[in-house]
C-alpha cells in the first residue's frame, strides 16, 4: 500500500463516524443525542479540534476549529442554529472528502504524479523536505523566492512552448507559430557591425524534408563576450537535436525562424515526454535548467489539490470557471491550449475578484462612516487665491473643478482620479481642492514621487498661499532631524495646513490632526497600498490622484474600480505643439549647432541620459560622461549644469534654481526631471538612447519643454537605425496626444511592463492577460457585488475573508471584517 492510500484511509476513518453521528442527530431533530459515552456536541467538539495527525491544510484546520467552538455552545443554540451548524459541518467534511478523493482519482495525470506523493508533505512544507532536492537546488530556489511548496506551485511559467502544432520544415508557412523537431547542421554567432551592443546567432537546422535558418538576437554588451560565444557554441553542436518553437518569417533569403524558443533535446528522455504537449518555460537563473524545474514541479504539483478555493462549487458552476486546484495544475502542465486558457482565466479571475472586493469594502466604509464629515466652512481662502492666479482656467479645468466641488460638498468622501496630459494644468486643480478642504478647518497632504518635484510644488504653494496665512511645510527623506521633529509636532497639533512631501509621508510617525484631503501627483509612480497607507492617516479622507499617464478604460476599471475619473482634455491656450524628431548619433554635431543658436536667442535646453555614470554592463551614455563631453568639447561658451538622483537635496535645488533663473543654459540630467518640473523658458530636449525608454515616459520627458508660448523641439537620439524600435519611437513623432501614446505603449509592451505590479497591486501575469479579459473583469465585479450583498460580513466565505485580512495596509478591511 502506498503512502497516499494510507493517508486517504486515515482521513476517511476520521470522517466516517463524524458523518454518522451528524446524520443521527439530524434524524432526531437536533436534540443533542447522548451516545454511548458522550453527548453529541461534546463528541463533535473534541473530534473537530483534535486534528494533529491528520495533516490537513490551513483552510480545513481553521474551519473545523471554528465548528468545534460552536459545538461547545451547542446547548445554548436554538433548533435552527443547531440545524445550520450540523449542515455546515457536513458540508465541510464532504469538501474534505472530495479534496482527498480527487488526489486519488485514477486518471492519466494523477497516476503519473501519484508516485511522488509523500503524505508527510503539504503546501506549507519546506522545499528541503522534497525527496532528493539537494542543498544546491534548495539555495537556488530560495534565491527565486521559493521556500515552501506553495511558493513553488505559485511560481507560474513565463511562457510556453507549444509542441502541439508540430510540423515538418517543408510545411512551415510564414507568419505562423510552429514547433519543429530538427537537427543542427551549422552554427555561427557574430557581433553586429551596425550596432555595438548586439550579437547575432544563426543556426541552420534540418529534418528529413528540408532545412531552415534560425536567427536569434542578443542585445547587451555581455552577449558579445568570448565566454558567451563559447558557451553557445558548446550548446549548439552540429548533430544536436532541437525543438524550435516560434514564428516563421519570410525574408529576402527565404523562410526563417526569428527569435524562437529553443530547447535542446539530445538524448534527454524528459524532453521527449513533451512532444505533442505544451511545455512550460520558467524565468530561472542561469544555473537552474528549465527541465529540472519542470521535474520539481511534477513532484509537487499534486499538492495543488490542497489549495483552498475562494469559490465554492456553485460559484464555479455559475461562473463557468475551473477549480483553483485544477487551474494550478493546468497552468504548469497544460494538456492542451484550452486547458491552459481556462487555467489562466481562473487565476486572473481570483486577482480581479479580490481587488473588486477591496474596492467594494472601501466604498462601503466610505458610505457608512460619512456622517461624521465636517462640512462647516470656517475659513475663506478660495476667492482670495483665485484673485491672485494670473490666468483664466480653461473650460476643461472648470469642468473638472465643478466635479470636485460637487464631491467635496457631499457627505461621502471623494475618491477621484484626475487624468490630464502633461502641461494641462493639474497642479492648480490640486491647489484649489486643498483650499476647499482647508476652509473646513482640515489639513491636506500633497504627495509626489520625487524630491525635486516636491520642492517645486512646495515653493509654488508658499508663494501663493503664505499671503493667505496658509501654512505649508515640506517633508522628504532629506529633511534634517530637527526640522522633521518640528514638522511632526506641528502637524499633530494642527498648526500645519498642507504637508507636501515624498514617500516620507507614509511613515507611521507622520500623524495629522485632521487629515481631510490627500492629493497624489503622478500617481502612476505609487502603489495602491501606498495610497491606502496615507489615506488611513485620516477618517473619511478625500482622495485626489493625478496622472499624465492615462490608461485605457478597461484597465482603469479593473485597477481603479473605486475611483471616479475626471479628465482635462485641453491644454492652456497659446501652446505651440512640440516638434519631435528621431535622429541618429551621427547627426548630433549638426544638432549641437542648432542648440547653440537657440541659446543665443536666450532659450535653454535639456539633455537626458538613461544612466548617471558609465556602467560596464550596459553600453549606454551616462549623464556624467556627456556632461563632461559637452562642457569641455562642445559648448565652451555656455554654462552647463548636471542633475541626477545621487546629488544631495541642496545640490539638486541649486542646480534647478540656476536653471530656472537661466544662469544655466543646458541642463544635463537623468530622468529625475521626468515628472512635473516646470521651466517654461526651456525649448529644446535631447534624449540619448531613447529606445531604452517607454513611450509614455518619453512623452512625459518631452513635456518639460513646450511649456511657454514659443516653438519647442524634442530630439530622440537612437543608435538603432532600423528595426522595430524606430517604428515605436515614430509614434512620438506623429502624436502629441498622451492618451493615444499610452494606448500605443500598452499595445506594444503590454500592461505588465507599463503599470507593473507595484502600481496595480496585480501580478504582471494577471496584467498581461487583462486586455483580452473584459468579460472577466465584469464577472469579477458582479460576483464581488453579489458576495457582499449576500454575505456582508463574509461569514460564509471564510477563506476569502482570510485573504482580504492578510493585507495589513487595508485598514478599512480590518475595521469591517474583524
Ligand atoms: P501638469 O498638468 O503637467 O501638472 P502644470 O499644472 O504643471 O501641468 O501646468 C503647466 C503650466 O501651465 C504651469 O506653468 C501652469 O501655471 C500653467 N497653467 C495651468 N493652467 C493654465 C491656464 N488655464 N492658462 C494658462 N496657463 C496655465
Ligand atoms: Mg504636474
Short mmCIF file of C-alpha atoms and ligand atoms in Angstrom, two decimals, residues 391-394 397 421-427 572 575 678 707, ligand 1:
data_model
loop_
_atom_site.label_atom_id
_atom_site.label_comp_id
_atom_site.label_asym_id
_atom_site.label_seq_id
_atom_site.Cartn_x
_atom_site.Cartn_y
_atom_site.Cartn_z
CA UNK A 391 -4.59 83.28 -15.86
CA UNK A 392 -8.10 82.04 -16.53
CA UNK A 393 -8.88 78.40 -16.04
CA UNK A 394 -9.57 76.52 -19.25
CA UNK A 397 -10.25 72.75 -15.87
CA UNK A 421 -1.87 65.35 -20.36
CA UNK A 422 1.49 66.80 -19.46
CA UNK A 423 1.15 70.56 -19.04
CA UNK A 424 -2.64 70.56 -18.95
CA UNK A 425 -2.63 72.33 -15.59
CA UNK A 426 -3.40 69.73 -12.95
CA UNK A 427 -1.46 71.46 -10.19
CA UNK A 572 -3.98 76.07 -21.78
CA UNK A 575 0.80 76.40 -26.52
CA UNK A 678 8.24 73.41 -14.90
CA UNK A 707 5.56 74.95 -21.62
P1 LIG B 1 0.63 69.32 -15.30
O1 LIG B 1 -0.80 69.01 -15.63
O2 LIG B 1 1.58 68.67 -16.22
O3 LIG B 1 0.94 69.08 -13.85
P2 LIG B 1 1.05 72.05 -14.55
O4 LIG B 1 -0.01 72.08 -13.53
O5 LIG B 1 2.45 71.98 -14.11
O6 LIG B 1 0.77 70.88 -15.58
O7 LIG B 1 0.83 73.31 -15.51
C1 LIG B 1 1.72 73.61 -16.55
C2 LIG B 1 1.87 75.10 -16.70
O8 LIG B 1 0.67 75.68 -17.21
C3 LIG B 1 2.16 75.82 -15.41
O9 LIG B 1 3.14 76.79 -15.64
C4 LIG B 1 0.83 76.46 -15.05
O10 LIG B 1 0.99 77.63 -14.29
C5 LIG B 1 0.24 76.76 -16.40
N1 LIG B 1 -1.23 76.79 -16.46
C6 LIG B 1 -2.09 75.97 -15.83
N2 LIG B 1 -3.36 76.27 -16.14
C7 LIG B 1 -3.31 77.30 -17.00
C8 LIG B 1 -4.31 78.08 -17.69
N3 LIG B 1 -5.61 77.82 -17.55
N4 LIG B 1 -3.88 79.06 -18.50
C9 LIG B 1 -2.57 79.31 -18.65
N5 LIG B 1 -1.59 78.65 -18.03
C10 LIG B 1 -1.94 77.64 -17.20
#
